Short mmCIF file of C-alpha atoms in Angstrom, two decimals:
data_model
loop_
_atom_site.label_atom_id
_atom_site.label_comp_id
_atom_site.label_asym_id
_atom_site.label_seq_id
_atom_site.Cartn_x
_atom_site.Cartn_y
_atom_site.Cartn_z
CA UNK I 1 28.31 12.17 38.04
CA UNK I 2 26.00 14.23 35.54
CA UNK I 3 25.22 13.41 32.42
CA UNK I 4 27.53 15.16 30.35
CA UNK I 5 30.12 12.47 32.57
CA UNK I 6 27.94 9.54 31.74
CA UNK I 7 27.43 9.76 27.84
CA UNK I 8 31.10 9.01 27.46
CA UNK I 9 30.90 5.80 29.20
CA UNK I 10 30.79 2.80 27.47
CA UNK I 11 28.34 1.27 30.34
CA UNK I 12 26.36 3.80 29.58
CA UNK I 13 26.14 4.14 25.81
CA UNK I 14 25.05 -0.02 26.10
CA UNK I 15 22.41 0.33 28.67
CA UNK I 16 20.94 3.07 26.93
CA UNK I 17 20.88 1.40 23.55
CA UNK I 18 19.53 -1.67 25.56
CA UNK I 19 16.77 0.73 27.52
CA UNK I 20 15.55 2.18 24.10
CA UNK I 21 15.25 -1.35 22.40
CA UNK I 22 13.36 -2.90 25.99
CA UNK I 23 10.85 -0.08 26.01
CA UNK I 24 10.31 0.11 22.13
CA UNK I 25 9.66 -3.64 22.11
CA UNK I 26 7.63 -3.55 25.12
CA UNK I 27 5.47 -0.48 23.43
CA UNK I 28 5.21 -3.12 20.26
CA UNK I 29 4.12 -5.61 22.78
CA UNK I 30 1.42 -3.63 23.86
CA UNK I 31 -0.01 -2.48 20.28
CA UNK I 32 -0.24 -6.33 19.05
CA UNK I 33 -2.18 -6.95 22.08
CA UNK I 34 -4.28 -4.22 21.61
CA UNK I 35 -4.95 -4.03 17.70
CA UNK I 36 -4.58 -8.27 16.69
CA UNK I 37 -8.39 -8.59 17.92
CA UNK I 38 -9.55 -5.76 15.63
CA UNK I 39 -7.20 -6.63 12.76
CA UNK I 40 -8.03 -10.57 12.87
CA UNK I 41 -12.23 -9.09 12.80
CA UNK I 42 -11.26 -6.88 10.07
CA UNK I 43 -9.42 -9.61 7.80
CA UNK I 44 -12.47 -12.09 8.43
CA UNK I 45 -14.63 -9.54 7.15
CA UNK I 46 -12.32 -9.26 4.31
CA UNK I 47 -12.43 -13.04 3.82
CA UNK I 48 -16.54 -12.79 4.22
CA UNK I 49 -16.56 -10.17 1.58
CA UNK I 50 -14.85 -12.25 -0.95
CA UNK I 51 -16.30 -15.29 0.27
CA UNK I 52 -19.39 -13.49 -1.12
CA UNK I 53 -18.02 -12.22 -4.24
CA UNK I 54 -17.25 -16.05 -5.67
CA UNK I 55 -20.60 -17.59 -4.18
CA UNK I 56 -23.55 -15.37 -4.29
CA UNK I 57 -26.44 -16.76 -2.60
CA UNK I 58 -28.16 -16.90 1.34
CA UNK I 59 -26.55 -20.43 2.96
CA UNK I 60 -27.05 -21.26 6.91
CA UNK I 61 -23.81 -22.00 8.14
CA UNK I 62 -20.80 -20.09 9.45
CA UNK I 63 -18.34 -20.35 6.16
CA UNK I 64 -15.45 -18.99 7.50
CA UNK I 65 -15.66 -21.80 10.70
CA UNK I 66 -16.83 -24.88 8.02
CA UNK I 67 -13.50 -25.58 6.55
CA UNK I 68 -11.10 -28.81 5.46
CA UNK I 69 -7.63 -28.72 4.84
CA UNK I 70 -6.90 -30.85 1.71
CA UNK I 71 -3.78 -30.97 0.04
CA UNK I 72 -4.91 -28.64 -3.25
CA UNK I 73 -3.27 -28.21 -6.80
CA UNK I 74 -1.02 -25.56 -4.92
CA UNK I 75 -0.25 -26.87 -1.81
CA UNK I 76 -2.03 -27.28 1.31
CA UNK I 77 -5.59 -25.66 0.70
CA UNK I 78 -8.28 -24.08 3.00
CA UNK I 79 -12.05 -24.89 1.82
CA UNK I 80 -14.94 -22.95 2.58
CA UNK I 81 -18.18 -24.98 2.44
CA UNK I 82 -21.42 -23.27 2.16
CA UNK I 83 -24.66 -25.34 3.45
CA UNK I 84 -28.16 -25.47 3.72
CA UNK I 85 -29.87 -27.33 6.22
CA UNK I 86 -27.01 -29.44 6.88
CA UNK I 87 -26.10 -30.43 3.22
CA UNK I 88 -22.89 -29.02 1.57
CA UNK I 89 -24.29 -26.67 -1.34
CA UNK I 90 -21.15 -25.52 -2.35
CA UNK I 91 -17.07 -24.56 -1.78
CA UNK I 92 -14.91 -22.10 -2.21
CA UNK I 93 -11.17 -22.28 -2.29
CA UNK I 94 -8.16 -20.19 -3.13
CA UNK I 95 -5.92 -21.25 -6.13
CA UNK I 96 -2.96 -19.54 -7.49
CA UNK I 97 -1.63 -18.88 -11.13
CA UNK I 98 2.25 -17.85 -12.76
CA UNK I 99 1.07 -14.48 -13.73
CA UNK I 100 3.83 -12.12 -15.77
CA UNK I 101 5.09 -10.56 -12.96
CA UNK I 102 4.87 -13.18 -10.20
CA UNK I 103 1.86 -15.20 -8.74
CA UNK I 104 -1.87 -14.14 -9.33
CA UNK I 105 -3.98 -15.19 -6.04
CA UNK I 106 -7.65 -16.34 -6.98
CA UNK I 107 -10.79 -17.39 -4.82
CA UNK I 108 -13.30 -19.27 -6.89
CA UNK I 109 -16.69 -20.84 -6.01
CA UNK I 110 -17.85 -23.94 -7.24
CA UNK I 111 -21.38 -25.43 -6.33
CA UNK I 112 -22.07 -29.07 -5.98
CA UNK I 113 -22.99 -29.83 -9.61
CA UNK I 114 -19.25 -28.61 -10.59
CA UNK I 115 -20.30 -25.35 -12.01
CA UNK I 116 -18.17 -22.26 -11.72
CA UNK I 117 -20.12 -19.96 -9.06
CA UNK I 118 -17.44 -17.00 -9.26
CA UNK I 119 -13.77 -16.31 -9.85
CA UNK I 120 -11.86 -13.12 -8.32
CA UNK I 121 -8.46 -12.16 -8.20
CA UNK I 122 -7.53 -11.12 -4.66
CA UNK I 123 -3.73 -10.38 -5.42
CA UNK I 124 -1.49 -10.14 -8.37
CA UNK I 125 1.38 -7.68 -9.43
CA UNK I 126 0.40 -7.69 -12.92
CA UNK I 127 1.33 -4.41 -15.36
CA UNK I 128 -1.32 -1.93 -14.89
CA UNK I 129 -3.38 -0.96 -17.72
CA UNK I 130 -2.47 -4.25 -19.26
CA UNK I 131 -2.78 -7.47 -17.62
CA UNK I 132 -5.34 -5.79 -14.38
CA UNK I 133 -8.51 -6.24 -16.76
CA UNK I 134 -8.32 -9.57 -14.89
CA UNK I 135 -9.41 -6.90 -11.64
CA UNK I 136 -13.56 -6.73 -12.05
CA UNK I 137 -13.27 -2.83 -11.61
CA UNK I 138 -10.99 -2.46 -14.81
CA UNK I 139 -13.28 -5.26 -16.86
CA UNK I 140 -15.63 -8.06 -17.37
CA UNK I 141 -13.04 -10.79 -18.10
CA UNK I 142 -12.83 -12.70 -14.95
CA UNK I 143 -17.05 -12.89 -15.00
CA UNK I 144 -16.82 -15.38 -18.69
CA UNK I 145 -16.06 -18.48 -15.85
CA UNK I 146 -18.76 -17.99 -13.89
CA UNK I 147 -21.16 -21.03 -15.06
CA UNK I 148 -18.22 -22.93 -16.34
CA UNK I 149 -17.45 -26.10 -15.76
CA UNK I 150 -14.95 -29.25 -17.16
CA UNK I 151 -17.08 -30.83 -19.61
CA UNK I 152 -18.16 -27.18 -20.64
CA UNK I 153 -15.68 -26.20 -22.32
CA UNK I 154 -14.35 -29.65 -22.89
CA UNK I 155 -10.56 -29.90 -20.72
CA UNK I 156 -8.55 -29.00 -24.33
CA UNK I 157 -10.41 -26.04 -24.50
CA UNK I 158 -9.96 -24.73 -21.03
CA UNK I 159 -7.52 -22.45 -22.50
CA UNK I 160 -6.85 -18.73 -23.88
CA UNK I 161 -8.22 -18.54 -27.52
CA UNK I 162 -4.03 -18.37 -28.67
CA UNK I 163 -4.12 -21.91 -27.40
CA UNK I 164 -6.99 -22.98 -29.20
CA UNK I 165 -9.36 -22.66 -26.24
CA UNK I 166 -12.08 -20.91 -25.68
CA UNK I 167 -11.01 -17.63 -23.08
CA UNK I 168 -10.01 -14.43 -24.31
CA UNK I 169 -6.95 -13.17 -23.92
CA UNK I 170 -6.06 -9.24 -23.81
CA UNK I 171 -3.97 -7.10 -25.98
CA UNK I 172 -0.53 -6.98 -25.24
CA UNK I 173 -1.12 -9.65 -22.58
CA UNK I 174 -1.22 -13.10 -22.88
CA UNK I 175 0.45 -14.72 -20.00
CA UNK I 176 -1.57 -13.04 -17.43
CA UNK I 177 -4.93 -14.46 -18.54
CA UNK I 178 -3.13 -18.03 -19.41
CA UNK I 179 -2.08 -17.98 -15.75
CA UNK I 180 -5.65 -17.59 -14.32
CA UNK I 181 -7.13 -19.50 -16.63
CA UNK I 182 -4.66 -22.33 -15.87
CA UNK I 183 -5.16 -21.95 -12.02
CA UNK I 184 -9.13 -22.16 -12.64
CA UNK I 185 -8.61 -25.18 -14.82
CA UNK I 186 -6.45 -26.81 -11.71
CA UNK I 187 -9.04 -25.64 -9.19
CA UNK I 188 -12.02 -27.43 -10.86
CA UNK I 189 -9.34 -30.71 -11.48
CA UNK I 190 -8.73 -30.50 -7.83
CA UNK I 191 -12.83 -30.46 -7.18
CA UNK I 192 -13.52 -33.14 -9.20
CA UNK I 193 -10.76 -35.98 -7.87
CA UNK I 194 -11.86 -34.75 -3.89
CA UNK I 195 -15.80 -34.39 -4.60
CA UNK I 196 -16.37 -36.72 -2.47
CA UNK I 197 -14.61 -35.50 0.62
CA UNK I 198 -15.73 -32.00 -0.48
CA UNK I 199 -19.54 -32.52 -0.67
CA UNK I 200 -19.32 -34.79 2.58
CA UNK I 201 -22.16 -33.45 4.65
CA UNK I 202 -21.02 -34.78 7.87
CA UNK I 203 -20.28 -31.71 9.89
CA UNK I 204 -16.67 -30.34 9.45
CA UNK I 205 -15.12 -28.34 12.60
CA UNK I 206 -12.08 -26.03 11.86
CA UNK E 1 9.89 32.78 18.11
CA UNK E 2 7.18 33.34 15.56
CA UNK E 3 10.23 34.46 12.92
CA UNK E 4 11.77 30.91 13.74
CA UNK E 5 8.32 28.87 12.93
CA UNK E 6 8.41 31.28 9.32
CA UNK E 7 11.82 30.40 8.71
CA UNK E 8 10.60 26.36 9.39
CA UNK E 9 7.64 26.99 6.93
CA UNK E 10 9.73 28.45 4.27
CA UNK E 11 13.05 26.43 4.30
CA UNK E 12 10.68 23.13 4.40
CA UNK E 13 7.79 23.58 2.44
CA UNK E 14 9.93 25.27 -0.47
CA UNK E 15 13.94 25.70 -0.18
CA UNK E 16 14.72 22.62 1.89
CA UNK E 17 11.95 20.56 0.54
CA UNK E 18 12.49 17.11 0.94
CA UNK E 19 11.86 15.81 -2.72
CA UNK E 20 12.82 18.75 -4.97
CA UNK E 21 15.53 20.10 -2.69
CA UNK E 22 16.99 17.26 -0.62
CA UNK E 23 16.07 14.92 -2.90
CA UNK E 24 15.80 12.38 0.10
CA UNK E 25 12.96 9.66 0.13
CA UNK E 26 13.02 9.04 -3.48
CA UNK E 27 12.15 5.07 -2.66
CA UNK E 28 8.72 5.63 -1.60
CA UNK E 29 8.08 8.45 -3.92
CA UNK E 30 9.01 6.31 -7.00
CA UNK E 31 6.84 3.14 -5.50
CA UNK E 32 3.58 4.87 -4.82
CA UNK E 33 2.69 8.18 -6.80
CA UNK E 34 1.00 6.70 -9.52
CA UNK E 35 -1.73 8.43 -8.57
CA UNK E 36 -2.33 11.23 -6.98
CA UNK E 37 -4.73 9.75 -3.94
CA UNK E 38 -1.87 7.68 -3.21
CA UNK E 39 1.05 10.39 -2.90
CA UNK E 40 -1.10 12.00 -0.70
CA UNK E 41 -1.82 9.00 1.47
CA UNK E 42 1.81 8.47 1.51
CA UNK E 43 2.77 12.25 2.64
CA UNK E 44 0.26 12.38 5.44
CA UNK E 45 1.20 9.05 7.09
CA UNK E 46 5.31 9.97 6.46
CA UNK E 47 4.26 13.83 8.51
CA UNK E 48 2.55 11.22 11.45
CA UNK E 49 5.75 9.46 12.01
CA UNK E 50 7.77 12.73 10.75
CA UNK E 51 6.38 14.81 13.68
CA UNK E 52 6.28 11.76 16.70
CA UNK E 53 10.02 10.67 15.65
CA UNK E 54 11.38 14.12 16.16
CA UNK E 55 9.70 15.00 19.01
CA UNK E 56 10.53 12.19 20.71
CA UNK E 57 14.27 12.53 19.67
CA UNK E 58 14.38 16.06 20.04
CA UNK E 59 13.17 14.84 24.36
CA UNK E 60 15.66 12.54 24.54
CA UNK E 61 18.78 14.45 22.53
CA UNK E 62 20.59 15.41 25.82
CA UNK E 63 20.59 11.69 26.98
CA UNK E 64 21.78 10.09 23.95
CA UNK E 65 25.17 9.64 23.08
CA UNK E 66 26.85 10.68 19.88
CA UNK E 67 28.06 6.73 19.82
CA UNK E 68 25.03 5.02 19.58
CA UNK E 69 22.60 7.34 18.52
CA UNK E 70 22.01 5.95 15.19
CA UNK E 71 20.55 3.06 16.08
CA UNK E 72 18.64 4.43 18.82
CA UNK E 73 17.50 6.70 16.29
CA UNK E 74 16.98 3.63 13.55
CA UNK E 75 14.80 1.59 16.70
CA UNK E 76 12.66 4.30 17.68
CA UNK E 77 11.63 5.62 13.76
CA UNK E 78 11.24 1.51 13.29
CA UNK E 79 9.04 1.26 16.51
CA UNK E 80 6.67 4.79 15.14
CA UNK E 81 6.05 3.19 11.58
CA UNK E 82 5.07 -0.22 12.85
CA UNK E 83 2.52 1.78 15.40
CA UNK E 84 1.00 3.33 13.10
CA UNK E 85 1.08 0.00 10.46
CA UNK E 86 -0.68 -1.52 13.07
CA UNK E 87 -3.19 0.71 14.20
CA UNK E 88 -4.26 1.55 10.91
CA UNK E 89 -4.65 -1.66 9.65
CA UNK E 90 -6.88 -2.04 12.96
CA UNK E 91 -9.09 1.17 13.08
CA UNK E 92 -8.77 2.06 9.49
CA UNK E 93 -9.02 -0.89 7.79
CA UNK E 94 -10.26 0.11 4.60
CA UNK E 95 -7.51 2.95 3.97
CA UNK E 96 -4.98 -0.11 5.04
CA UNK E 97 -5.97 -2.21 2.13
CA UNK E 98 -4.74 1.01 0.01
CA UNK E 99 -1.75 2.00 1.51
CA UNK E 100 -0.81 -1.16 3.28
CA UNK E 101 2.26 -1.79 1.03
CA UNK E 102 3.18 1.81 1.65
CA UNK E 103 3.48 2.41 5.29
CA UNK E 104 6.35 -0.34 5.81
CA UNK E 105 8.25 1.85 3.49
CA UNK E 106 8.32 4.79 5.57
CA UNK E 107 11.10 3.18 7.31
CA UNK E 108 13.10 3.19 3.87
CA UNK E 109 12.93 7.21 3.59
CA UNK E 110 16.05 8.46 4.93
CA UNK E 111 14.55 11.69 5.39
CA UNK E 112 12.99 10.34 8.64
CA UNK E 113 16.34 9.79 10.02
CA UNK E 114 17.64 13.42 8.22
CA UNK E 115 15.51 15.23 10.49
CA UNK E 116 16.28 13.57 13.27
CA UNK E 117 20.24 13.64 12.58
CA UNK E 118 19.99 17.13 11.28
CA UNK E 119 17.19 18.62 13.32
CA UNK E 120 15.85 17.10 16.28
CA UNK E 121 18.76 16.02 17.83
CA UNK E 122 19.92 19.93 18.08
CA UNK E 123 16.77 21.76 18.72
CA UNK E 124 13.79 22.03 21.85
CA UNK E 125 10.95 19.71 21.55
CA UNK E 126 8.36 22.32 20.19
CA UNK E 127 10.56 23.99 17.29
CA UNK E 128 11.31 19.79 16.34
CA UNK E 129 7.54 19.18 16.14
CA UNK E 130 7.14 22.04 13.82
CA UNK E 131 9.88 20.75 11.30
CA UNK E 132 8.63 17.64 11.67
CA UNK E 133 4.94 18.79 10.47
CA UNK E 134 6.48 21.55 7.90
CA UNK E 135 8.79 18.60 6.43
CA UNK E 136 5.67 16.41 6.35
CA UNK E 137 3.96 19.02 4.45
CA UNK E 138 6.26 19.84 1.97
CA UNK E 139 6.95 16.10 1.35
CA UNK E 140 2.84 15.68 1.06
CA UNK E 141 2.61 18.36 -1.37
CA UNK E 142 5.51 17.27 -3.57
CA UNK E 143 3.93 13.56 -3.58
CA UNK E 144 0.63 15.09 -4.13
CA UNK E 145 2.08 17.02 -7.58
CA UNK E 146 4.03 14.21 -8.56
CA UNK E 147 1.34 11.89 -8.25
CA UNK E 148 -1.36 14.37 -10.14
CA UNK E 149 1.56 14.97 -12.97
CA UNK E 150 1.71 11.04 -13.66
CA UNK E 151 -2.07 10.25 -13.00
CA UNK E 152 -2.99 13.30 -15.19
CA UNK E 153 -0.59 12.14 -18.25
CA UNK E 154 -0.88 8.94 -17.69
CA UNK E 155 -4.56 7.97 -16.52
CA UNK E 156 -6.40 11.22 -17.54
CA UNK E 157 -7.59 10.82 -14.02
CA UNK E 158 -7.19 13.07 -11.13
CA UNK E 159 -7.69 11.65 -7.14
CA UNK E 160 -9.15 8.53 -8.54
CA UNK E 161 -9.83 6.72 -5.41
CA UNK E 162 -9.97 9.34 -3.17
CA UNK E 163 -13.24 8.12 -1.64
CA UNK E 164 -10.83 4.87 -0.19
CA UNK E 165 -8.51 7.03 1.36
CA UNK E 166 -10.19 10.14 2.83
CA UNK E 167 -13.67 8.98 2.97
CA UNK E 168 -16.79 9.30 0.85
CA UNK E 169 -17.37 12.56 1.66
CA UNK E 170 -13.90 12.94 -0.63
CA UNK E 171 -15.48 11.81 -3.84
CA UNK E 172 -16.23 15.49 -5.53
CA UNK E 173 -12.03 15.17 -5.57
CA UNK E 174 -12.37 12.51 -8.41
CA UNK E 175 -12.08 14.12 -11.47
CA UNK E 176 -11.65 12.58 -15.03
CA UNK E 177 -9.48 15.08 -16.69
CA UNK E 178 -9.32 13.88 -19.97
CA UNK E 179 -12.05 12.50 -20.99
CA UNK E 180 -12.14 8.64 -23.37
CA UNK E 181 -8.41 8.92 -22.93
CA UNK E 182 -6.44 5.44 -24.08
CA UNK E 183 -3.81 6.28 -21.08
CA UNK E 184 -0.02 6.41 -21.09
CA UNK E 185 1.12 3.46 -19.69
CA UNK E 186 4.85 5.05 -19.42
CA UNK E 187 3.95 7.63 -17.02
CA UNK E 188 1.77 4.93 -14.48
CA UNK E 189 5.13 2.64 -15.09
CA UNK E 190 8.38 3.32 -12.73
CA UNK E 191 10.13 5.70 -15.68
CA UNK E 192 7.12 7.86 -15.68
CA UNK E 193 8.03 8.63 -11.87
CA UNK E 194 11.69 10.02 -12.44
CA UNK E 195 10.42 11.58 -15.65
CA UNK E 196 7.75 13.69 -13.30
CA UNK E 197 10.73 14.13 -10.54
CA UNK E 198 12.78 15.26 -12.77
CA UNK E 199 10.83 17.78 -14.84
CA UNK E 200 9.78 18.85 -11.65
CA UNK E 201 13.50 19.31 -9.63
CA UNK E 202 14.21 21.17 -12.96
CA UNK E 203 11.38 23.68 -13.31
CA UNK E 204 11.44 24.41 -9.70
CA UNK E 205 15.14 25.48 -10.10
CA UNK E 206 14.25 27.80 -12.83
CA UNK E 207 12.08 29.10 -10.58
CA UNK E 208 14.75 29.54 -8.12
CA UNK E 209 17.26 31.26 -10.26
CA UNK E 210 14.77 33.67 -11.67
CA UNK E 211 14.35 34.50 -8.24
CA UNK E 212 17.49 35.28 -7.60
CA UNK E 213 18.13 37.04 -10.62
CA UNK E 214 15.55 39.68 -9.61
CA UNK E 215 17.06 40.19 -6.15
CA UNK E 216 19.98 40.69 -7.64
CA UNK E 217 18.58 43.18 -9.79
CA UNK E 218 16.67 45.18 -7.16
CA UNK E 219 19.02 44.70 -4.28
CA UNK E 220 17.25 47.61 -2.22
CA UNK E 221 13.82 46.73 -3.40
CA UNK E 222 13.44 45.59 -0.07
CA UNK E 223 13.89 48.37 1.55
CA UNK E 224 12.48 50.73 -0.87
CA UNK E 225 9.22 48.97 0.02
CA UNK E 226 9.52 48.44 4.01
#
């Protein structure tokens, strides 16, 4: 039979639909095999990179390998501890805010006094030219936590200057910087009830 | 065969182009030419799947039947993008983190699946490659303008960010147009995108009919001149 025969043929219109989906996943197969090394080295170094960002500074340890799992204002919580010689210096953890336009991802750094080290947004969908000044390229908002911590600015005034606290807010956007500043508030909450499991310097494994 | 590869170049890059002709693949054209660094991302990584997806259908168009060859169509364009997702957010990690969001919507453009069904599926191998590259082309240019229309009017920017995309050798492309401009949030914002599409479908149809209006002026023109 040739193949102007075959193409009519149910059998054959199946099998070939079958054939293209087998060697198309197989060919998918392959490429996660061969890329998910490089792509899981390339996200660490992303994570590294904003590890740095939040917590300036030269520590000993491996901070993506030193982490807990605690159950965090947001969930479930990764937390990145940063040592020297052994003792836990500081931590870094993601927390996430109700931005306008869905949630606003933040890492933030706080050493083991309870100061603010560093805040940065990693992800929002916020309107651009109005609520991204919470991105450093587009302004210097999201540097006024850095050396902040909850008895300075006293918790009522861990706010957006609307509410009677002490952050700036932006023009034409309001919710934005009430989300982060909301999600920082409940990040330095959730440091201060787990301190003690946080600055534990007994050695933490993944 | 060279008058074939003209006729390619002309019908895609300007009378069959796929934005201000066909006016397929207005999903990811909307979503990502707010600027223009990003239209052009865009446009070159639709031509990479443009030009694999019809060669490969264009091999495999006497096997296929008429029956199922949408799907197999759908699983093989499906397959390219998440390739080239993949190995770009492997190898090329940094342009990843800028059109990451993008490249999953390459699926969504039906013009993908227009060539195939209208093109690749009828013609050799070679002749497919070449539409698929011409299409490519004209749909990289048209998210190129579209993206410099809305970044101009609505950034005063032009290529902002081109250093991400094409590397740092790129950054003389940066240019700030207009300069202490307040910006024009409208344009950056969804509207602003089938504003600029629209303008643009319209002027290029002017051009069109003036066009025409001269040939049908001069008929022998032409031939006065050959």
């Amino acid at each position: 039979m040739n193949l102007e025969a075959l193409r009519g043929k149910l059998f054959y219109q199946a099998a070939s639909l079958g054939g293209v989906a087998l060697i198309t996943t197989a060919a998918l197969a392959l490429a996660d095999r061969a890329t998910s090394a490089d792509i899981a080295a390339a996200q660490a170094r992303d994570m590294q990179q904003s590890l740095t960002q939040v917590l300036p500074g030269e520590f000993d340890n491996d901070m993506l390998k030193d982490t807990l799992l605690l159950n965090g204002p947001n969930g479930e919580v990764t937390v990145y501890r940063a040592r020297r010689a052994g003792q836990v210096e500081a931590v870094v953890f993601k927390v996430t805010g109700n931005g306008y336009a869905g949630p606003i991802d933040c890492m933030m750094g706080v050493d083991r006094t309870g100061q603010i080290t560093g805040v940065r947004v990693i992800k929002h969908k916020e309107t651009p030219g109005l609520g991204d000044k919470i991105e450093p390229a587009k302004g210097r908002w999201i540097f006024d936590f850095e050396g902040k911590s909850l008895g300075d600015p006293p918790a009522e005034k861990w706010a957006v200057k609307k509410d009677g606290g002490v952050f700036d807010q932006f023009a034409g956007a309001t919710i934005t910087p009430r989300g982060v500043v909301k999600a920082v508030k409940g990040g330095m909450e959730f440091f201060d009830k787990q301190r003690d499991r946080l600055l534990d310097d007994s050695p933490g494994g993944k | 065969m060279s008058n074939l590869y003209a006729r390619i170049t002309r019908d895609s890059l300007w009378n069959n182009n796929i934005v201000f002709s066909q006016t397929l693949g207005l999903c990811p054209t909307m979503a990502v030419t707010s600027t223009a660094t990003n239209g052009l991302g865009m446009g070159l990584a639709t031509t990479a799947v443009l030009i694999a997806s019809n060669m490969l259908i264009s091999s495999m168009r006497h096997a296929v039947s008429e029956e199922v060859r949408i799907p197999v169509y759908i699983v093989i364009i499906a397959t390219l993008v998440t390739l080239v997702d993949v190995s770009i957010n492997a190898w090329a990690h940094d342009l990843y983190k800028v059109l990451g969001l993008y490249i999953a919507l390459i699926v969504a453009n039906c013009a993908v699946l227009g060539r195939a069904e209208a093109y690749a599926a009828k013609n050799p191998i070679l002749p497919s490659g070449m539409d698929g590259l011409m299409m490519g082309l004209g749909f990289t240019i048209a998210l190129t303008i579209i993206g410099a229309v809305r970044e101009i009017l609505g950034a005063g920017t032009l290529f902002a960010d081109a250093h991400l995309l094409l590397g740092s050798a790129f950054s003389f492309m940066e240019m700030q147009i207009i300069p202490d401009y307040k910006g024009f949030l409208l344009m950056i914002l969804p509207p602003g995108g089938f504003l600029a599409v629209g303008f643009l479908i319209a002027g290029k149809r002017i051009i069109d009919r003036r066009r025409q209006a001269v040939s049908a002026r001069m008929p022998d023109a032409a031939s006065v001149i050959s």
